[in-house]
Amino acid sequence: MLLEVQDINVHYGKIAALKGITLDVNEGEIVSLIGANGAGKTTTLKTISGLRPLTSGKVLFEGEDISKMQGHRRVRLGIGQSPEGRGVFPGMTVQENLLMGAYTRKGEFSADLEKVYGRFPRLAERKTQFAGTMSGGEQQMIAIGRALMTNPRVLLLDEPSMGLAPMLIAEIFKIIQEINADGTTVLLVEQNAQQALKISHRAYVLETGRVVKSAPGKDLLDDPQVRAAYLGGH
């Protein structure tokens, strides 16, 4: 098992954000977390990447307990994250932003940079442009490209389609599938539940800090309760 989250509890002050979440991600999978705002999806990703401390429970990566490991060491292990809201450095160029993803790496990584430019030709065309002047979709590409520059074993993607036009959303989901087909495991948090479930091997439904359902993505697409709550159907 590549990534395991075992019965984790996380608090913001006295408020319990996660209440005993357990999930796992196998090597080579796309796994989605879906649920309403405030369900605990982003907190789960932040806890896996070391940005939120655990109250109790464990996070395991390839069987090793990393619950107390610092975030930058988790990046070195192979946990890369593209955060909610993209978080690009607006006063830095596209290329400088991408290179920030490689800050923990030693040695030569120009081949990985070329690979990112191959995946996102628009970024290659604008590598000297300031990231703050790029469109929302282009900034999302920078955020994903920067996370890929960490050379991740598992890529944590937080709301990659947020605020994007429908055509760009389709493009981003296609890119996620390509990244996965190239051998990178993906853990995806996504408000656009329909699109996420279509590309996911498995998915977990979160409600108020708990997992209430887990199944293959296709099964959840056809689940009447999930359809009614998250897919706008009945």
Short mmCIF file of C-alpha atoms in Angstrom, two decimals:
data_model
loop_
_atom_site.label_atom_id
_atom_site.label_comp_id
_atom_site.label_asym_id
_atom_site.label_seq_id
_atom_site.Cartn_x
_atom_site.Cartn_y
_atom_site.Cartn_z
CA MET A 1 0.00 0.00 0.00
CA LEU A 2 1.42 3.38 -1.01
CA LEU A 3 -0.53 5.70 1.30
CA GLU A 4 -2.63 4.84 4.34
CA VAL A 5 -4.56 7.17 6.61
CA GLN A 6 -5.59 5.39 9.81
CA ASP A 7 -8.33 6.79 12.05
CA ILE A 8 -7.04 10.37 11.99
CA ASN A 9 -8.52 13.12 14.14
CA VAL A 10 -7.59 16.76 13.50
CA HIS A 11 -8.70 19.84 15.41
CA TYR A 12 -8.74 23.56 14.66
CA GLY A 13 -8.63 24.84 18.23
CA LYS A 14 -11.47 22.97 19.97
CA ILE A 15 -13.34 22.24 16.74
CA ALA A 16 -12.95 18.73 15.36
CA ALA A 17 -12.32 19.00 11.60
CA LEU A 18 -11.61 15.28 11.02
CA LYS A 19 -13.28 12.61 13.16
CA GLY A 20 -11.61 9.26 12.60
CA ILE A 21 -10.93 9.31 8.85
CA THR A 22 -9.50 6.09 7.40
CA LEU A 23 -8.58 5.71 3.73
CA ASP A 24 -5.92 4.19 1.53
CA VAL A 25 -4.43 4.77 -1.89
CA ASN A 26 -2.77 1.98 -3.90
CA GLU A 27 0.13 2.63 -6.22
CA GLY A 28 -1.12 3.62 -9.69
CA GLU A 29 -4.65 4.64 -8.65
CA ILE A 30 -6.64 7.83 -8.99
CA VAL A 31 -8.62 8.15 -5.74
CA SER A 32 -11.07 11.02 -5.18
CA LEU A 33 -12.45 12.62 -2.04
CA ILE A 34 -15.84 14.21 -2.63
CA GLY A 35 -18.21 16.02 -0.31
CA ALA A 36 -19.71 19.40 0.48
CA ASN A 37 -17.69 22.43 1.58
CA GLY A 38 -16.48 21.94 5.15
CA ALA A 39 -16.57 18.13 4.90
CA GLY A 40 -12.85 17.90 5.69
CA LYS A 41 -11.41 17.17 2.24
CA THR A 42 -8.74 19.89 2.18
CA THR A 43 -7.85 19.23 5.83
CA THR A 44 -7.26 15.57 4.94
CA LEU A 45 -4.80 16.54 2.19
CA LYS A 46 -3.04 19.08 4.44
CA THR A 47 -2.66 16.43 7.14
CA ILE A 48 -1.16 13.96 4.65
CA SER A 49 1.32 16.55 3.39
CA GLY A 50 2.27 17.65 6.92
CA LEU A 51 0.66 21.10 6.93
CA ARG A 52 -1.80 20.20 9.73
CA PRO A 53 -0.83 18.33 12.91
CA LEU A 54 -2.75 15.21 13.94
CA THR A 55 -4.60 15.01 17.23
CA SER A 56 -4.55 11.22 16.93
CA GLY A 57 -4.27 8.47 14.31
CA LYS A 58 -1.54 7.74 11.78
CA VAL A 59 -0.42 8.55 8.26
CA LEU A 60 1.67 5.79 6.64
CA PHE A 61 3.65 6.05 3.40
CA GLU A 62 4.89 2.73 2.03
CA GLY A 63 4.29 1.29 5.50
CA GLU A 64 6.38 3.95 7.28
CA ASP A 65 4.68 6.07 9.94
CA ILE A 66 5.17 9.68 8.78
CA SER A 67 2.61 11.23 11.17
CA LYS A 68 5.19 13.46 12.86
CA MET A 69 7.48 14.00 9.87
CA GLN A 70 8.03 17.60 8.71
CA GLY A 71 6.33 18.61 5.48
CA HIS A 72 9.50 19.19 3.42
CA ARG A 73 10.73 15.68 4.31
CA ARG A 74 7.42 14.24 3.08
CA VAL A 75 8.01 16.02 -0.24
CA ARG A 76 11.39 14.29 -0.48
CA LEU A 77 9.71 10.93 0.18
CA GLY A 78 7.43 11.51 -2.80
CA ILE A 79 4.32 13.37 -1.61
CA GLY A 80 3.66 16.36 -3.89
CA GLN A 81 0.75 18.77 -3.49
CA SER A 82 -0.98 21.27 -5.74
CA PRO A 83 -2.90 23.42 -3.23
CA GLU A 84 -6.42 24.80 -3.29
CA GLY A 85 -6.38 28.28 -4.82
CA ARG A 86 -3.22 27.40 -6.83
CA GLY A 87 -0.82 29.45 -4.64
CA VAL A 88 1.45 30.59 -7.46
CA PHE A 89 4.14 33.19 -6.74
CA PRO A 90 2.75 36.12 -8.74
CA GLY A 91 5.97 38.18 -8.93
CA MET A 92 8.01 35.24 -10.23
CA THR A 93 8.12 33.95 -13.80
CA VAL A 94 6.44 30.72 -14.90
CA GLN A 95 9.81 28.96 -14.96
CA GLU A 96 10.83 30.27 -11.53
CA ASN A 97 7.52 28.97 -10.13
CA LEU A 98 8.14 25.54 -11.63
CA LEU A 99 11.69 25.43 -10.28
CA MET A 100 10.35 26.14 -6.78
CA GLY A 101 8.86 22.65 -6.98
CA ALA A 102 12.36 21.19 -7.22
CA TYR A 103 13.81 23.06 -4.23
CA THR A 104 14.31 19.89 -2.14
CA ARG A 105 15.95 17.99 -5.00
CA LYS A 106 19.63 17.50 -5.63
CA GLY A 107 21.21 16.80 -8.99
CA GLU A 108 19.91 17.39 -12.49
CA PHE A 109 16.20 17.89 -13.14
CA SER A 110 16.15 19.70 -16.51
CA ALA A 111 14.57 16.60 -18.11
CA ASP A 112 11.65 16.88 -15.66
CA LEU A 113 11.25 20.56 -16.52
CA GLU A 114 11.10 19.68 -20.23
CA LYS A 115 8.53 17.01 -19.42
CA VAL A 116 6.33 19.59 -17.66
CA TYR A 117 6.67 21.92 -20.66
CA GLY A 118 5.76 19.01 -22.93
CA ARG A 119 2.65 18.39 -20.84
CA PHE A 120 1.73 22.10 -20.72
CA PRO A 121 2.84 23.72 -24.04
CA ARG A 122 1.20 26.99 -22.99
CA LEU A 123 3.66 27.28 -20.10
CA ALA A 124 6.58 26.61 -22.44
CA GLU A 125 5.45 29.52 -24.62
CA ARG A 126 5.28 31.84 -21.60
CA LYS A 127 8.11 30.66 -19.36
CA THR A 128 9.43 34.22 -18.83
CA GLN A 129 6.01 35.74 -18.10
CA PHE A 130 5.12 36.65 -14.51
CA ALA A 131 2.76 34.05 -13.04
CA GLY A 132 0.47 36.74 -11.62
CA THR A 133 -0.40 37.91 -15.16
CA MET A 134 -1.55 34.44 -16.30
CA SER A 135 -5.20 33.33 -16.53
CA GLY A 136 -6.79 31.10 -13.88
CA GLY A 137 -6.40 28.01 -16.07
CA GLU A 138 -2.75 28.78 -16.78
CA GLN A 139 -2.07 29.34 -13.08
CA GLN A 140 -3.64 25.94 -12.37
CA MET A 141 -1.23 24.40 -14.90
CA ILE A 142 1.67 26.14 -13.11
CA ALA A 143 0.49 24.74 -9.75
CA ILE A 144 0.24 21.19 -11.11
CA GLY A 145 3.54 21.54 -12.99
CA ARG A 146 5.27 22.81 -9.85
CA ALA A 147 3.96 19.81 -7.88
CA LEU A 148 5.21 17.48 -10.65
CA MET A 149 8.67 19.04 -10.31
CA THR A 150 8.89 17.47 -6.83
CA ASN A 151 8.97 14.13 -8.71
CA PRO A 152 6.07 12.77 -6.67
CA ARG A 153 5.09 9.15 -6.12
CA VAL A 154 1.65 10.43 -5.13
CA LEU A 155 0.24 13.77 -6.30
CA LEU A 156 -2.29 15.49 -4.01
CA LEU A 157 -4.55 17.74 -6.09
CA ASP A 158 -6.84 20.14 -4.22
CA GLU A 159 -9.74 21.50 -6.31
CA PRO A 160 -7.86 21.68 -9.64
CA SER A 161 -11.00 22.70 -11.58
CA MET A 162 -12.10 25.49 -9.22
CA GLY A 163 -13.11 28.68 -11.03
CA LEU A 164 -12.27 27.37 -14.49
CA ALA A 165 -14.37 27.52 -17.67
CA PRO A 166 -15.94 24.18 -18.74
CA MET A 167 -13.52 23.69 -21.65
CA LEU A 168 -10.52 24.16 -19.37
CA ILE A 169 -12.02 21.82 -16.78
CA ALA A 170 -12.15 19.06 -19.40
CA GLU A 171 -8.52 19.78 -20.30
CA ILE A 172 -7.37 19.64 -16.65
CA PHE A 173 -9.11 16.28 -16.08
CA LYS A 174 -7.54 14.89 -19.24
CA ILE A 175 -4.12 16.00 -17.98
CA ILE A 176 -4.77 14.31 -14.60
CA GLN A 177 -5.48 11.04 -16.43
CA GLU A 178 -2.30 11.41 -18.51
CA ILE A 179 -0.20 12.07 -15.38
CA ASN A 180 -1.68 8.93 -13.84
CA ALA A 181 -1.09 6.89 -17.02
CA ASP A 182 2.58 7.96 -16.82
CA GLY A 183 2.84 6.24 -13.44
CA THR A 184 1.99 8.89 -10.84
CA THR A 185 -0.61 7.98 -8.22
CA VAL A 186 -3.23 10.72 -7.68
CA LEU A 187 -5.32 11.68 -4.64
CA LEU A 188 -7.86 14.21 -5.84
CA VAL A 189 -10.12 16.57 -3.89
CA GLU A 190 -12.76 17.98 -6.20
CA GLN A 191 -16.08 19.87 -5.97
CA ASN A 192 -16.88 18.75 -9.51
CA ALA A 193 -17.88 15.30 -8.28
CA GLN A 194 -19.19 14.05 -11.62
CA GLN A 195 -15.91 14.64 -13.47
CA ALA A 196 -13.85 13.33 -10.54
CA LEU A 197 -15.82 10.08 -10.24
CA LYS A 198 -15.60 9.46 -14.00
CA ILE A 199 -11.79 9.29 -13.88
CA SER A 200 -11.38 7.71 -10.42
CA HIS A 201 -10.59 4.08 -9.73
CA ARG A 202 -12.08 4.56 -6.27
CA ALA A 203 -13.58 7.39 -4.22
CA TYR A 204 -14.51 8.31 -0.68
CA VAL A 205 -17.49 10.47 0.29
CA LEU A 206 -16.82 12.77 3.27
CA GLU A 207 -19.43 14.41 5.45
CA THR A 208 -18.60 16.61 8.46
CA GLY A 209 -15.16 15.09 8.96
CA ARG A 210 -16.12 11.45 8.47
CA VAL A 211 -16.02 8.94 5.61
CA VAL A 212 -19.63 7.92 4.99
CA LYS A 213 -19.14 5.88 1.83
CA SER A 214 -16.38 4.41 -0.32
CA ALA A 215 -16.64 2.49 -3.59
CA PRO A 216 -15.28 2.40 -7.15
CA GLY A 217 -15.84 5.75 -8.88
CA LYS A 218 -18.27 4.29 -11.42
CA ASP A 219 -20.41 2.76 -8.66
CA LEU A 220 -20.71 6.09 -6.87
CA LEU A 221 -21.71 7.78 -10.15
CA ASP A 222 -24.72 5.46 -10.21
CA ASP A 223 -25.46 5.66 -6.46
CA PRO A 224 -28.86 7.41 -5.97
CA GLN A 225 -27.83 9.08 -2.69
CA VAL A 226 -24.56 10.38 -4.16
CA ARG A 227 -26.38 11.54 -7.30
CA ALA A 228 -28.95 13.45 -5.26
CA ALA A 229 -26.38 15.04 -2.93
CA TYR A 230 -23.45 15.83 -5.22
CA LEU A 231 -24.31 15.25 -8.88
CA GLY A 232 -27.50 17.26 -9.23
CA GLY A 233 -29.49 14.15 -10.17
CA HIS A 234 -32.02 11.84 -8.52
#
